[in-house]
PDB file of C-alpha atoms in Angstrom:
ATOM      1  CA  MET A   1       2.963 -14.391 -15.830  1.00 46.00           C
ATOM      2  CA  THR A   2      -0.137 -12.369 -16.706  1.00 53.00           C
ATOM      3  CA  GLN A   3      -3.651 -13.549 -16.070  1.00 53.00           C
ATOM      4  CA  ASP A   4      -6.878 -11.752 -16.883  1.00 60.00           C
ATOM      5  CA  GLY A   5      -9.299 -11.699 -13.970  1.00 60.00           C
ATOM      6  CA  LYS A   6     -12.695 -10.274 -13.222  1.00 63.00           C
ATOM      7  CA  ASN A   7     -13.435  -6.597 -13.882  1.00 62.00           C
ATOM      8  CA  GLY A   8     -10.439  -6.221 -16.173  1.00 68.00           C
ATOM      9  CA  GLU A   9      -7.893  -7.120 -13.489  1.00 79.00           C
ATOM     10  CA  ARG A  10      -4.463  -8.370 -14.498  1.00 91.00           C
ATOM     11  CA  ARG A  11      -2.091 -10.301 -12.220  1.00 94.00           C
ATOM     12  CA  PHE A  12       1.642 -10.764 -12.413  1.00 95.00           C
ATOM     13  CA  ASP A  13       4.404 -11.850 -10.046  1.00 96.00           C
ATOM     14  CA  VAL A  14       7.468  -9.748  -9.254  1.00 96.00           C
ATOM     15  CA  PRO A  15      10.467 -10.284  -6.971  1.00 96.00           C
ATOM     16  CA  CYS A  16      10.411  -8.216  -3.795  1.00 96.00           C
ATOM     17  CA  THR A  17      12.470  -7.441  -0.707  1.00 96.00           C
ATOM     18  CA  ILE A  18      10.834  -7.533   2.732  1.00 95.00           C
ATOM     19  CA  ASP A  19      12.484  -5.456   5.478  1.00 96.00           C
ATOM     20  CA  LEU A  20      11.214  -6.110   9.026  1.00 95.00           C
ATOM     21  CA  GLU A  21      12.498  -4.433  12.181  1.00 96.00           C
ATOM     22  CA  ASN A  22      11.334  -4.642  15.799  1.00 95.00           C
ATOM     23  CA  THR A  23      13.862  -2.652  17.839  1.00 96.00           C
ATOM     24  CA  PRO A  24      13.716   0.257  20.293  1.00 95.00           C
ATOM     25  CA  GLU A  25      14.696   2.551  17.411  1.00 95.00           C
ATOM     26  CA  SER A  26      12.135   1.367  14.866  1.00 95.00           C
ATOM     27  CA  LEU A  27       9.101  -0.841  14.383  1.00 95.00           C
ATOM     28  CA  HIS A  28       8.441  -1.259  10.673  1.00 94.00           C
ATOM     29  CA  ALA A  29       7.626  -3.607   7.829  1.00 93.00           C
ATOM     30  CA  TYR A  30       8.587  -2.409   4.342  1.00 94.00           C
ATOM     31  CA  VAL A  31       8.180  -4.151   0.997  1.00 94.00           C
ATOM     32  CA  ASP A  32      10.170  -2.994  -2.018  1.00 95.00           C
ATOM     33  CA  ILE A  33       8.858  -4.258  -5.357  1.00 94.00           C
ATOM     34  CA  GLY A  34      11.493  -2.527  -7.426  1.00 91.00           C
ATOM     35  CA  THR A  35      10.476  -0.445 -10.411  1.00 89.00           C
ATOM     36  CA  VAL A  36       6.842  -1.595 -10.590  1.00 93.00           C
ATOM     37  CA  GLU A  37       4.536   1.412 -10.238  1.00 94.00           C
ATOM     38  CA  ILE A  38       1.488   0.880  -8.029  1.00 93.00           C
ATOM     39  CA  ARG A  39      -1.492   2.898  -9.249  1.00 93.00           C
ATOM     40  CA  PRO A  40      -4.843   3.762  -7.615  1.00 92.00           C
ATOM     41  CA  GLY A  41      -6.911   0.637  -6.976  1.00 92.00           C
ATOM     42  CA  ASP A  42      -4.029  -1.818  -7.469  1.00 94.00           C
ATOM     43  CA  ARG A  43      -3.390  -4.466  -4.817  1.00 95.00           C
ATOM     44  CA  VAL A  44      -0.166  -6.214  -3.802  1.00 95.00           C
ATOM     45  CA  LEU A  45      -0.054  -9.654  -2.178  1.00 96.00           C
ATOM     46  CA  VAL A  46       3.317 -10.520  -0.587  1.00 95.00           C
ATOM     47  CA  HIS A  47       4.100 -14.250  -0.429  1.00 96.00           C
ATOM     48  CA  ASN A  48       5.902 -16.055   2.422  1.00 93.00           C
ATOM     49  CA  ALA A  49       6.253 -13.006   4.657  1.00 90.00           C
ATOM     50  CA  PRO A  50       6.901 -13.881   8.315  1.00 90.00           C
ATOM     51  CA  SER A  51       4.144 -12.787  10.667  1.00 85.00           C
ATOM     52  CA  HIS A  52       6.422 -12.207  13.663  1.00 89.00           C
ATOM     53  CA  ILE A  53       9.995 -11.316  14.531  1.00 93.00           C
ATOM     54  CA  ALA A  54      11.379 -11.130  18.049  1.00 95.00           C
ATOM     55  CA  PHE A  55      12.048  -7.842  19.809  1.00 96.00           C
ATOM     56  CA  GLY A  56      15.509  -6.520  18.987  1.00 95.00           C
ATOM     57  CA  GLU A  57      15.635  -8.144  15.538  1.00 96.00           C
ATOM     58  CA  ARG A  58      15.930  -6.733  12.061  1.00 96.00           C
ATOM     59  CA  ARG A  59      15.571  -9.155   9.151  1.00 95.00           C
ATOM     60  CA  VAL A  60      15.564  -8.745   5.386  1.00 96.00           C
ATOM     61  CA  PHE A  61      14.031 -11.393   3.120  1.00 93.00           C
ATOM     62  CA  GLU A  62      13.807 -11.933  -0.619  1.00 95.00           C
ATOM     63  CA  SER A  63      10.395 -13.142  -1.767  1.00 95.00           C
ATOM     64  CA  THR A  64       7.741 -12.802  -4.456  1.00 96.00           C
ATOM     65  CA  ALA A  65       4.743 -10.492  -4.632  1.00 96.00           C
ATOM     66  CA  THR A  66       1.679 -10.677  -6.848  1.00 96.00           C
ATOM     67  CA  VAL A  67       0.538  -7.327  -8.243  1.00 96.00           C
ATOM     68  CA  ILE A  68      -3.158  -7.215  -9.109  1.00 95.00           C
ATOM     69  CA  ARG A  69      -3.840  -4.326 -11.471  1.00 94.00           C
ATOM     70  CA  ALA A  70      -7.221  -2.674 -11.040  1.00 92.00           C
ATOM     71  CA  GLY A  71      -9.594  -2.514 -13.977  1.00 90.00           C
ATOM     72  CA  GLY A  72     -10.802   0.809 -15.360  1.00 89.00           C
ATOM     73  CA  LEU A  73     -13.960   1.055 -13.246  1.00 92.00           C
ATOM     74  CA  THR A  74     -12.174   0.129 -10.019  1.00 90.00           C
ATOM     75  CA  ARG A  75      -9.421   2.671 -10.747  1.00 91.00           C
ATOM     76  CA  LEU A  76     -12.026   5.399 -11.387  1.00 93.00           C
ATOM     77  CA  ALA A  77     -13.984   4.506  -8.223  1.00 93.00           C
ATOM     78  CA  THR A  78     -10.770   4.632  -6.167  1.00 92.00           C
ATOM     79  CA  LYS A  79      -9.855   8.077  -7.534  1.00 91.00           C
ATOM     80  CA  ILE A  80     -13.351   9.431  -6.808  1.00 92.00           C
ATOM     81  CA  ALA A  81     -13.344   8.000  -3.269  1.00 91.00           C
ATOM     82  CA  ALA A  82      -9.897   9.491  -2.611  1.00 88.00           C
ATOM     83  CA  TYR A  83     -11.041  12.914  -3.856  1.00 87.00           C
ATOM     84  CA  LEU A  84     -14.171  12.832  -1.672  1.00 85.00           C
ATOM     85  CA  GLU A  85     -12.146  11.843   1.382  1.00 83.00           C
ATOM     86  CA  LEU A  86      -9.697  14.657   0.681  1.00 77.00           C
ATOM     87  CA  THR A  87     -12.528  17.192   0.561  1.00 76.00           C
ATOM     88  CA  GLU A  88     -13.501  16.182   4.118  1.00 74.00           C
ATOM     89  CA  LEU A  89     -10.315  17.917   5.213  1.00 73.00           C
ATOM     90  CA  TYR A  90     -11.719  21.206   3.886  1.00 71.00           C
ATOM     91  CA  GLU A  91     -14.600  21.098   6.376  1.00 65.00           C
ATOM     92  CA  VAL A  92     -12.906  23.085   9.111  1.00 65.00           C
ATOM     93  CA  GLY A  93     -14.074  26.251  10.754  1.00 64.00           C
ATOM     94  CA  PHE A  94     -12.316  29.125  12.410  1.00 67.00           C
ATOM     95  CA  ALA A  95     -13.753  31.371  15.115  1.00 67.00           C
ATOM     96  CA  PRO A  96     -12.127  34.568  16.288  1.00 72.00           C
ATOM     97  CA  ALA A  97     -10.456  34.511  19.697  1.00 71.00           C
ATOM     98  CA  GLY A  98     -12.845  35.294  22.553  1.00 68.00           C
ATOM     99  CA  GLY A  99     -15.919  34.055  20.672  1.00 59.00           C
ATOM    100  CA  GLU A 100     -16.540  37.398  18.895  1.00 59.00           C
ATOM    101  CA  GLN A 101     -17.657  37.486  15.301  1.00 56.00           C
TER     102      GLN A 101
END
């Protein structure tokens, strides 16, 4: 099911697998949406995901997710923001040992 939204967004539903674990070995929540490629600016809304599992449990659920494809401007803005945030990592300095230059 495809719907056109604001700013050129498209929505469609896909089946997904939700893997939740809360054990001493691992604390994670993974969602697998199969072969659908998520691109910059896209959003994924997972339906009927539990908000809590007890300690010591691992559960796997089948559900549905809605993928909201970003429009062209949103995709471009996301790529630019990601590039600018990456360049912040370049702002590091090195000083010789002992404070000498």
